[in-house]
C-alpha cells in the first residue's frame, strides 16, 4: 500500500514525502520583489514543518508588468544570489523548493507602475484603461522573460520551476476563450490558445536541459461561460508533456467562476479534495506525475485517493498557513484533520492566518 510519506522521485528530484506546499503569494518580498528577512524566515519555517516540496509564491518574470505588493520576482540577475541563500536554507531541512513563475496580466489592482497585459481587451477590462492587448512583440518579450526567469531560478538553486497557467493569470487567460479573442495564431482553436504555453515550456526545456523539473499549474476547468473545458485541458497537458513537462498540478476556477466553483472554496467533509476527480482522470491520461491541489484537510482521505487513483502528490495552501508544521504533526501520529477552517481570511498584504 502506498502512503503519503513514501519517498519518491520525479524528473530526478527526490521528495521525502508526497506533500507539496502549493504556490502561495506570501506578500513578504520588498516592493521590487527582492528577498526580505521575513520572506526568508517564512520559507525556513515551512521547510522545518515537514513538507517535502515547497512551491514558492508567484514570482514575476518581467519588470514591465505591474507587480503585486509583496510579490516575489526574478526579472534580472540581481535576484540570483539572494534566492540562492533561500534555497540553501530550505535544502538544509531536506526539503525541495520550486519557484512559481508568472506574468500577472490584470490580476492585480495595485497602483504600481507597469502595463496590464491581456491577450484581448474585453468589456470587463475597459474599466482599467491601462489594459493592453499584447502585440506579437509583447508575446516574444514575455516568452523570453519566462525562459530567462527559469534559467535564473536554476542558477539560484531552485529544484524546479512551475509555470502559473491557472486562475486567470496571464498565461491562463490565453487558454480561455472568453478572455482570448485573438484572431492570430495565439487565438481561436485550442491549439492556438495553448500555443504560447507550449512554446514557453519547450523553450525552457531547451534552455535547462533534459532533466530539470518543469511543472505547470493549470485549471482543469474555468467553471464559467466560455471557459476552458476539461477536455481541452487534457489535450493541452498531453501537448505539454510532448514539450518536455515533468509534472502537472491540477487546480481550477477564475474570478468569473460560478458560485462555489472557484479556485479557493469553503471546505466541508463532503467537499474535501475538491479537484481530486479531475486530477484522477488526468492521471489516467498522461504519463507524468499529477499533483492535486484544493481542499485537502484529512490524511485518511488522501491515503485513500493515493491508493485508488494514479494521483501521486498532494499540494496544500491554507492548511499550511494555519499550521506550517502540519506535515510533521501528521507524521508523528496526530492525524486529526487540518485545523484550517477555510475562511480564506489569510488573504492580505502579508498572508497569515488570523487564528494562529
Ligand atoms: C493567500 C493565498 C495566496 C495564494 N497564492 C497563490 C499563488 O501565488 N499561486 C497560485 O498558483 N495559487 C495561489 N493560491 C491558491 C492556492 O495555491 C490553492 O490552489 C488554493 O488555495 C486551494 O488550496 P487549499 O484548499 O489548500 O487552500 C493562493 C491561495 C491563498 C489562500
Tab-separated table of N, CA, C and O in Angstrom, residues 89-195:
chain	number	residue	atom	x	y	z
A	89	UNK	N	18.989	27.517	2.523
A	89	UNK	CA	18.385	27.395	3.862
A	89	UNK	C	17.280	26.341	3.859
A	89	UNK	O	17.141	25.558	4.808
A	90	UNK	N	16.498	26.292	2.797
A	90	UNK	CA	15.415	25.300	2.704
A	90	UNK	C	16.004	23.895	2.541
A	90	UNK	O	15.545	22.935	3.173
A	91	UNK	N	17.037	23.778	1.717
A	91	UNK	CA	17.640	22.455	1.487
A	91	UNK	C	18.230	21.856	2.762
A	91	UNK	O	18.295	20.642	2.896
A	92	UNK	N	18.636	22.709	3.695
A	92	UNK	CA	19.170	22.192	4.966
A	92	UNK	C	18.151	21.324	5.706
A	92	UNK	O	18.500	20.531	6.563
A	93	UNK	N	16.876	21.526	5.384
A	93	UNK	CA	15.813	20.747	6.047
A	93	UNK	C	15.318	19.607	5.160
A	93	UNK	O	14.179	19.143	5.325
A	94	UNK	N	16.155	19.199	4.205
A	94	UNK	CA	15.787	18.079	3.331
A	94	UNK	C	14.443	18.343	2.640
A	94	UNK	O	13.570	17.480	2.574
A	95	UNK	N	14.282	19.551	2.174
A	95	UNK	CA	13.033	19.975	1.529
A	95	UNK	C	13.384	20.562	0.161
A	95	UNK	O	14.369	21.291	0.031
A	96	UNK	N	12.589	20.214	-0.855
A	96	UNK	CA	12.792	20.803	-2.188
A	96	UNK	C	12.088	22.151	-2.268
A	96	UNK	O	11.093	22.375	-1.578
A	97	UNK	N	12.572	22.985	-3.158
A	97	UNK	CA	11.870	24.261	-3.380
A	97	UNK	C	11.847	24.581	-4.873
A	97	UNK	O	12.885	24.551	-5.545
A	98	UNK	N	10.646	24.831	-5.351
A	98	UNK	CA	10.382	25.086	-6.769
A	98	UNK	C	9.849	26.511	-6.877
A	98	UNK	O	9.027	26.927	-6.055
A	99	UNK	N	10.310	27.248	-7.870
A	99	UNK	CA	9.828	28.627	-7.997
A	99	UNK	C	8.659	28.691	-8.981
A	99	UNK	O	8.753	28.169	-10.095
A	100	UNK	N	7.575	29.331	-8.548
A	100	UNK	CA	6.443	29.532	-9.463
A	100	UNK	C	6.666	30.807	-10.263
A	100	UNK	O	6.844	31.887	-9.691
A	101	UNK	N	6.653	30.690	-11.585
A	101	UNK	CA	6.905	31.827	-12.481
A	101	UNK	C	5.585	32.323	-13.060
A	101	UNK	O	4.736	31.527	-13.466
A	102	UNK	N	5.447	33.648	-13.133
A	102	UNK	CA	4.160	34.198	-13.561
A	102	UNK	C	4.339	35.500	-14.316
A	102	UNK	O	5.328	36.228	-14.114
A	103	UNK	N	3.393	35.787	-15.205
A	103	UNK	CA	3.076	37.157	-15.605
A	103	UNK	C	1.661	37.389	-15.075
A	103	UNK	O	0.771	36.550	-15.255
A	104	UNK	N	1.469	38.517	-14.422
A	104	UNK	CA	0.208	38.720	-13.708
A	104	UNK	C	-0.972	39.011	-14.629
A	104	UNK	O	-2.102	38.640	-14.336
A	105	UNK	N	-0.718	39.738	-15.728
A	105	UNK	CA	-1.851	40.220	-16.512
A	105	UNK	C	-2.638	41.239	-15.717
A	105	UNK	O	-2.058	42.121	-15.075
A	106	UNK	N	-3.952	41.108	-15.699
A	106	UNK	CA	-4.775	42.095	-14.981
A	106	UNK	C	-5.240	41.591	-13.615
A	106	UNK	O	-6.154	42.161	-13.022
A	107	UNK	N	-4.581	40.550	-13.113
A	107	UNK	CA	-4.972	40.013	-11.798
A	107	UNK	C	-4.415	40.867	-10.678
A	107	UNK	O	-4.049	40.340	-9.653
A	108	UNK	N	-4.250	42.136	-10.905
A	108	UNK	CA	-3.533	42.956	-9.946
A	108	UNK	C	-4.121	44.349	-9.974
A	108	UNK	O	-4.041	45.046	-10.970
A	109	UNK	N	-4.721	44.725	-8.851
A	109	UNK	CA	-5.378	46.029	-8.829
A	109	UNK	C	-4.483	47.098	-8.195
A	109	UNK	O	-4.935	48.197	-7.917
A	110	UNK	N	-3.213	46.779	-7.967
A	110	UNK	CA	-2.359	47.746	-7.279
A	110	UNK	C	-2.093	48.948	-8.181
A	110	UNK	O	-2.306	48.914	-9.386
A	111	UNK	N	-1.601	49.996	-7.560
A	111	UNK	CA	-1.324	51.216	-8.324
A	111	UNK	C	0.138	51.259	-8.783
A	111	UNK	O	0.609	52.254	-9.284
A	112	UNK	N	0.873	50.150	-8.580
A	112	UNK	CA	2.270	50.133	-9.012
A	112	UNK	C	2.365	50.433	-10.500
A	112	UNK	O	1.434	50.185	-11.256
A	113	UNK	N	3.534	50.888	-10.898
A	113	UNK	CA	3.705	51.196	-12.317
A	113	UNK	C	3.861	49.925	-13.134
A	113	UNK	O	4.260	48.896	-12.637
A	114	UNK	N	3.571	50.044	-14.442
A	114	UNK	CA	3.752	48.905	-15.334
A	114	UNK	C	2.478	48.634	-16.109
A	114	UNK	O	1.408	49.109	-15.743
A	115	UNK	N	2.603	47.856	-17.176
A	115	UNK	CA	1.434	47.597	-18.011
A	115	UNK	C	0.601	46.458	-17.438
A	115	UNK	O	1.062	45.692	-16.584
A	116	UNK	N	-0.633	46.370	-17.907
A	116	UNK	CA	-1.512	45.254	-17.570
A	116	UNK	C	-1.753	44.508	-18.881
A	116	UNK	O	-2.620	44.878	-19.666
A	117	UNK	N	-0.935	43.498	-19.137
A	117	UNK	CA	-1.049	42.760	-20.393
A	117	UNK	C	-2.286	41.856	-20.385
A	117	UNK	O	-2.577	41.201	-19.383
A	118	UNK	N	-2.960	41.797	-21.527
A	118	UNK	CA	-4.056	40.827	-21.709
A	118	UNK	C	-3.961	40.262	-23.130
A	118	UNK	O	-3.456	40.942	-24.030
A	119	UNK	N	-4.454	39.032	-23.347
A	119	UNK	CA	-4.481	38.503	-24.717
A	119	UNK	C	-5.414	39.333	-25.593
A	119	UNK	O	-5.126	39.623	-26.751
A	120	UNK	N	-6.578	39.718	-25.028
A	120	UNK	CA	-7.554	40.557	-25.725
A	120	UNK	C	-8.187	41.469	-24.683
A	120	UNK	O	-8.418	41.035	-23.552
A	121	UNK	N	-8.474	42.702	-25.088
A	121	UNK	CA	-9.171	43.599	-24.160
A	121	UNK	C	-10.660	43.298	-24.275
A	121	UNK	O	-11.252	43.438	-25.341
A	122	UNK	N	-11.244	42.856	-23.185
A	122	UNK	CA	-12.681	42.550	-23.194
A	122	UNK	C	-13.406	43.593	-22.360
A	122	UNK	O	-12.774	44.383	-21.652
A	123	UNK	N	-14.727	43.589	-22.426
A	123	UNK	CA	-15.514	44.640	-21.770
A	123	UNK	C	-15.111	44.814	-20.310
A	123	UNK	O	-14.922	45.932	-19.832
A	124	UNK	N	-14.925	43.674	-19.634
A	124	UNK	CA	-14.582	43.711	-18.213
A	124	UNK	C	-13.307	44.523	-17.941
A	124	UNK	O	-13.141	45.112	-16.883
A	125	UNK	N	-12.384	44.556	-18.920
A	125	UNK	CA	-11.084	45.197	-18.703
A	125	UNK	C	-11.085	46.686	-19.026
A	125	UNK	O	-10.138	47.383	-18.683
A	126	UNK	N	-12.125	47.183	-19.716
A	126	UNK	CA	-12.037	48.568	-20.190
A	126	UNK	C	-12.091	49.557	-19.028
A	126	UNK	O	-11.663	50.697	-19.180
A	127	UNK	N	-12.597	49.102	-17.867
A	127	UNK	CA	-12.561	49.975	-16.695
A	127	UNK	C	-11.105	50.245	-16.302
A	127	UNK	O	-10.795	51.237	-15.668
A	128	UNK	N	-10.210	49.314	-16.694
A	128	UNK	CA	-8.783	49.510	-16.414
A	128	UNK	C	-8.151	50.034	-17.689
A	128	UNK	O	-7.836	49.277	-18.607
A	129	UNK	N	-8.053	51.361	-17.776
A	129	UNK	CA	-7.627	51.989	-19.027
A	129	UNK	C	-6.283	51.451	-19.499
A	129	UNK	O	-5.987	51.457	-20.680
A	130	UNK	N	-5.473	50.956	-18.540
A	130	UNK	CA	-4.124	50.524	-18.923
A	130	UNK	C	-4.104	49.103	-19.489
A	130	UNK	O	-3.048	48.654	-19.911
A	131	UNK	N	-5.217	48.386	-19.476
A	131	UNK	CA	-5.201	47.014	-20.010
A	131	UNK	C	-4.768	47.067	-21.473
A	131	UNK	O	-5.352	47.783	-22.284
A	132	UNK	N	-3.724	46.330	-21.790
A	132	UNK	CA	-3.079	46.450	-23.092
A	132	UNK	C	-3.102	45.115	-23.816
A	132	UNK	O	-2.546	44.134	-23.310
A	133	UNK	N	-3.740	45.080	-24.978
A	133	UNK	CA	-3.737	43.847	-25.758
A	133	UNK	C	-2.312	43.572	-26.242
A	133	UNK	O	-1.670	44.434	-26.833
A	134	UNK	N	-1.829	42.380	-26.000
A	134	UNK	CA	-0.424	42.089	-26.317
A	134	UNK	C	-0.198	42.012	-27.813
A	134	UNK	O	-0.938	41.331	-28.536
A	135	UNK	N	0.834	42.694	-28.268
A	135	UNK	CA	1.264	42.551	-29.660
A	135	UNK	C	2.101	41.282	-29.765
A	135	UNK	O	2.512	40.705	-28.745
A	136	UNK	N	2.408	40.898	-30.989
A	136	UNK	CA	3.291	39.732	-31.166
A	136	UNK	C	4.641	39.996	-30.516
A	136	UNK	O	5.261	39.098	-29.946
A	137	UNK	N	5.081	41.254	-30.584
A	137	UNK	CA	6.371	41.604	-29.966
A	137	UNK	C	6.292	41.414	-28.439
A	137	UNK	O	7.206	40.877	-27.831
A	138	UNK	N	5.182	41.861	-27.850
A	138	UNK	CA	4.997	41.659	-26.404
A	138	UNK	C	5.054	40.172	-26.059
A	138	UNK	O	5.633	39.770	-25.038
A	139	UNK	N	4.421	39.357	-26.902
A	139	UNK	CA	4.396	37.910	-26.630
A	139	UNK	C	5.821	37.360	-26.664
A	139	UNK	O	6.208	36.549	-25.810
A	140	UNK	N	6.611	37.828	-27.614
A	140	UNK	CA	8.015	37.374	-27.674
A	140	UNK	C	8.779	37.815	-26.424
A	140	UNK	O	9.571	37.060	-25.863
A	141	UNK	N	8.523	39.066	-25.993
A	141	UNK	CA	9.188	39.573	-24.779
A	141	UNK	C	8.810	38.695	-23.588
A	141	UNK	O	9.656	38.301	-22.777
A	142	UNK	N	7.520	38.371	-23.488
A	142	UNK	CA	7.057	37.550	-22.365
A	142	UNK	C	7.674	36.151	-22.423
A	142	UNK	O	8.137	35.628	-21.394
A	143	UNK	N	7.720	35.563	-23.605
A	143	UNK	CA	8.283	34.211	-23.729
A	143	UNK	C	9.746	34.205	-23.280
A	143	UNK	O	10.179	33.326	-22.528
A	144	UNK	N	10.479	35.214	-23.727
A	144	UNK	CA	11.893	35.281	-23.354
A	144	UNK	C	12.043	35.501	-21.846
A	144	UNK	O	12.936	34.933	-21.208
A	145	UNK	N	11.145	36.315	-21.294
A	145	UNK	CA	11.215	36.588	-19.851
A	145	UNK	C	10.996	35.302	-19.049
A	145	UNK	O	11.666	35.070	-18.035
A	146	UNK	N	10.070	34.460	-19.489
A	146	UNK	CA	9.850	33.192	-18.774
A	146	UNK	C	11.105	32.313	-18.854
A	146	UNK	O	11.521	31.720	-17.850
A	147	UNK	N	11.704	32.236	-20.042
A	147	UNK	CA	12.899	31.386	-20.170
A	147	UNK	C	14.027	31.921	-19.299
A	147	UNK	O	14.676	31.164	-18.562
A	148	UNK	N	14.246	33.236	-19.364
A	148	UNK	CA	15.341	33.795	-18.559
A	148	UNK	C	15.049	33.637	-17.067
A	148	UNK	O	15.960	33.365	-16.280
A	149	UNK	N	13.806	33.804	-16.693
A	149	UNK	CA	13.428	33.618	-15.284
A	149	UNK	C	13.731	32.195	-14.838
A	149	UNK	O	14.258	31.965	-13.736
A	150	UNK	N	13.425	31.219	-15.706
A	150	UNK	CA	13.678	29.809	-15.358
A	150	UNK	C	15.177	29.548	-15.239
A	150	UNK	O	15.625	28.842	-14.328
A	151	UNK	N	15.963	30.138	-16.132
A	151	UNK	CA	17.421	29.947	-16.076
A	151	UNK	C	17.954	30.525	-14.766
A	151	UNK	O	18.765	29.904	-14.069
A	152	UNK	N	17.463	31.709	-14.405
A	152	UNK	CA	17.921	32.324	-13.140
A	152	UNK	C	17.490	31.476	-11.935
A	152	UNK	O	18.256	31.314	-10.982
A	153	UNK	N	16.275	30.965	-11.992
A	153	UNK	CA	15.789	30.144	-10.871
A	153	UNK	C	16.702	28.932	-10.690
A	153	UNK	O	17.062	28.572	-9.560
A	154	UNK	N	17.094	28.321	-11.786
A	154	UNK	CA	18.002	27.162	-11.686
A	154	UNK	C	19.336	27.606	-11.084
A	154	UNK	O	19.872	26.946	-10.182
A	155	UNK	N	19.853	28.744	-11.569
A	155	UNK	CA	21.135	29.246	-11.030
A	155	UNK	C	21.033	29.535	-9.531
A	155	UNK	O	22.004	29.400	-8.789
A	156	UNK	N	19.849	29.953	-9.110
A	156	UNK	CA	19.652	30.305	-7.699
A	156	UNK	C	19.419	29.071	-6.830
A	156	UNK	O	19.174	29.205	-5.625
A	157	UNK	N	19.459	27.889	-7.425
A	157	UNK	CA	19.371	26.666	-6.639
A	157	UNK	C	17.965	26.110	-6.479
A	157	UNK	O	17.771	25.147	-5.719
A	158	UNK	N	16.993	26.695	-7.177
A	158	UNK	CA	15.648	26.100	-7.105
A	158	UNK	C	15.691	24.728	-7.772
A	158	UNK	O	16.401	24.517	-8.751
A	159	UNK	N	14.899	23.802	-7.227
A	159	UNK	CA	14.912	22.423	-7.710
A	159	UNK	C	14.017	22.229	-8.921
A	159	UNK	O	13.934	21.127	-9.466
A	160	UNK	N	13.331	23.270	-9.317
A	160	UNK	CA	12.457	23.195	-10.473
A	160	UNK	C	11.730	24.514	-10.614
A	160	UNK	O	11.845	25.400	-9.750
A	161	UNK	N	10.993	24.648	-11.709
A	161	UNK	CA	10.146	25.830	-11.886
A	161	UNK	C	8.729	25.361	-12.193
A	161	UNK	O	8.521	24.270	-12.719
A	162	UNK	N	7.788	26.197	-11.814
A	162	UNK	CA	6.384	25.916	-12.159
A	162	UNK	C	5.818	27.127	-12.901
A	162	UNK	O	5.903	28.256	-12.388
A	163	UNK	N	5.233	26.893	-14.064
A	163	UNK	CA	4.550	27.969	-14.782
A	163	UNK	C	3.148	28.106	-14.216
A	163	UNK	O	2.419	27.106	-14.104
A	164	UNK	N	2.764	29.346	-13.876
A	164	UNK	CA	1.400	29.578	-13.374
A	164	UNK	C	0.470	29.774	-14.573
A	164	UNK	O	0.456	30.823	-15.200
A	165	UNK	N	-0.275	28.706	-14.868
A	165	UNK	CA	-1.179	28.732	-16.025
A	165	UNK	C	-2.607	28.517	-15.511
A	165	UNK	O	-3.422	27.843	-16.141
A	166	UNK	N	-2.885	29.071	-14.347
A	166	UNK	CA	-4.193	28.840	-13.719
A	166	UNK	C	-4.797	30.146	-13.235
A	166	UNK	O	-4.158	31.203	-13.274
A	167	UNK	N	-6.064	30.084	-12.870
A	167	UNK	CA	-6.753	31.105	-12.056
A	167	UNK	C	-6.975	32.449	-12.743
A	167	UNK	O	-7.351	33.408	-12.085
A	168	UNK	N	-6.713	32.568	-14.047
A	168	UNK	CA	-6.928	33.850	-14.725
A	168	UNK	C	-5.694	34.720	-14.819
A	168	UNK	O	-5.770	35.856	-15.301
A	169	UNK	N	-4.529	34.232	-14.349
A	169	UNK	CA	-3.285	34.968	-14.605
A	169	UNK	C	-3.003	34.904	-16.105
A	169	UNK	O	-3.672	34.173	-16.848
A	170	UNK	N	-2.021	35.669	-16.549
A	170	UNK	CA	-1.905	35.937	-17.987
A	170	UNK	C	-1.877	34.680	-18.867
A	170	UNK	O	-2.620	34.598	-19.848
A	171	UNK	N	-1.030	33.698	-18.526
A	171	UNK	CA	-0.958	32.505	-19.389
A	171	UNK	C	-2.279	31.753	-19.391
A	171	UNK	O	-2.705	31.204	-20.414
A	172	UNK	N	-2.928	31.730	-18.252
A	172	UNK	CA	-4.226	31.060	-18.166
A	172	UNK	C	-5.266	31.768	-19.038
A	172	UNK	O	-6.108	31.130	-19.679
A	173	UNK	N	-5.176	33.093	-19.112
A	173	UNK	CA	-6.131	33.832	-19.954
A	173	UNK	C	-5.993	33.466	-21.426
A	173	UNK	O	-6.977	33.488	-22.174
A	174	UNK	N	-4.766	33.146	-21.855
A	174	UNK	CA	-4.603	32.735	-23.248
A	174	UNK	C	-5.411	31.470	-23.543
A	174	UNK	O	-5.902	31.274	-24.648
A	175	UNK	N	-5.556	30.602	-22.538
A	175	UNK	CA	-6.260	29.328	-22.766
A	175	UNK	C	-7.776	29.487	-22.820
A	175	UNK	O	-8.479	28.630	-23.336
A	176	UNK	N	-8.285	30.571	-22.252
A	176	UNK	CA	-9.728	30.709	-22.014
A	176	UNK	C	-10.416	31.468	-23.151
A	176	UNK	O	-10.099	32.639	-23.391
A	177	UNK	N	-11.358	30.826	-23.856
A	177	UNK	CA	-11.992	31.503	-24.989
A	177	UNK	C	-12.612	32.857	-24.614
A	177	UNK	O	-12.554	33.803	-25.394
A	178	UNK	N	-13.164	32.950	-23.396
A	178	UNK	CA	-13.790	34.211	-23.000
A	178	UNK	C	-12.774	35.342	-22.963
A	178	UNK	O	-13.064	36.464	-23.387
A	179	UNK	N	-11.575	35.062	-22.489
A	179	UNK	CA	-10.546	36.099	-22.349
A	179	UNK	C	-9.689	36.263	-23.607
A	179	UNK	O	-9.075	37.312	-23.803
A	180	UNK	N	-9.590	35.207	-24.396
A	180	UNK	CA	-8.711	35.245	-25.565
A	180	UNK	C	-9.568	35.307	-26.820
A	180	UNK	O	-10.118	34.302	-27.256
A	181	UNK	N	-9.673	36.498	-27.407
A	181	UNK	CA	-10.487	36.666	-28.636
A	181	UNK	C	-9.574	36.946	-29.826
A	181	UNK	O	-9.989	37.539	-30.812
A	182	UNK	N	-8.314	36.595	-29.722
A	182	UNK	CA	-7.341	36.935	-30.762
A	182	UNK	C	-7.659	36.218	-32.065
A	182	UNK	O	-8.184	35.102	-32.065
A	183	UNK	N	-7.282	36.870	-33.170
A	183	UNK	CA	-7.523	36.288	-34.493
A	183	UNK	C	-6.219	35.749	-35.099
A	183	UNK	O	-6.222	35.231	-36.194
A	184	UNK	N	-5.095	35.910	-34.370
A	184	UNK	CA	-3.825	35.425	-34.923
A	184	UNK	C	-3.571	33.989	-34.458
A	184	UNK	O	-4.472	33.319	-33.942
A	185	UNK	N	-2.331	33.517	-34.595
A	185	UNK	CA	-2.050	32.109	-34.254
A	185	UNK	C	-2.064	31.852	-32.755
A	185	UNK	O	-1.892	30.710	-32.319
A	186	UNK	N	-2.261	32.892	-31.929
A	186	UNK	CA	-2.358	32.715	-30.478
A	186	UNK	C	-3.808	32.743	-29.976
A	186	UNK	O	-4.047	32.764	-28.770
A	187	UNK	N	-4.770	32.765	-30.904
A	187	UNK	CA	-6.178	32.742	-30.502
A	187	UNK	C	-6.970	31.838	-31.422
A	187	UNK	O	-6.477	31.402	-32.459
A	188	UNK	N	-8.207	31.518	-31.018
A	188	UNK	CA	-9.056	30.676	-31.869
A	188	UNK	C	-9.187	29.282	-31.284
A	188	UNK	O	-9.653	29.125	-30.150
A	189	UNK	N	-8.745	28.261	-32.042
A	189	UNK	CA	-8.957	26.886	-31.564
A	189	UNK	C	-8.027	26.546	-30.373
A	189	UNK	O	-7.168	27.341	-29.998
A	190	UNK	N	-8.223	25.380	-29.813
A	190	UNK	CA	-7.470	25.006	-28.606
A	190	UNK	C	-5.971	25.056	-28.864
A	190	UNK	O	-5.198	25.557	-28.033
A	191	UNK	N	-5.557	24.540	-30.010
A	191	UNK	CA	-4.120	24.505	-30.324
A	191	UNK	C	-3.546	25.925	-30.326
A	191	UNK	O	-2.471	26.169	-29.758
A	192	UNK	N	-4.263	26.847	-30.936
A	192	UNK	CA	-3.768	28.228	-30.987
A	192	UNK	C	-3.747	28.877	-29.609
A	192	UNK	O	-2.788	29.566	-29.256
A	193	UNK	N	-4.790	28.652	-28.821
A	193	UNK	CA	-4.830	29.278	-27.485
A	193	UNK	C	-3.737	28.704	-26.570
A	193	UNK	O	-3.231	29.393	-25.692
A	194	UNK	N	-3.390	27.435	-26.822
A	194	UNK	CA	-2.360	26.798	-25.981
A	194	UNK	C	-0.948	27.090	-26.485
A	194	UNK	O	0.025	26.799	-25.788
A	195	UNK	N	-0.847	27.662	-27.675
A	195	UNK	CA	0.466	27.776	-28.336
A	195	UNK	C	1.522	28.448	-27.454
A	195	UNK	O	2.633	27.956	-27.308
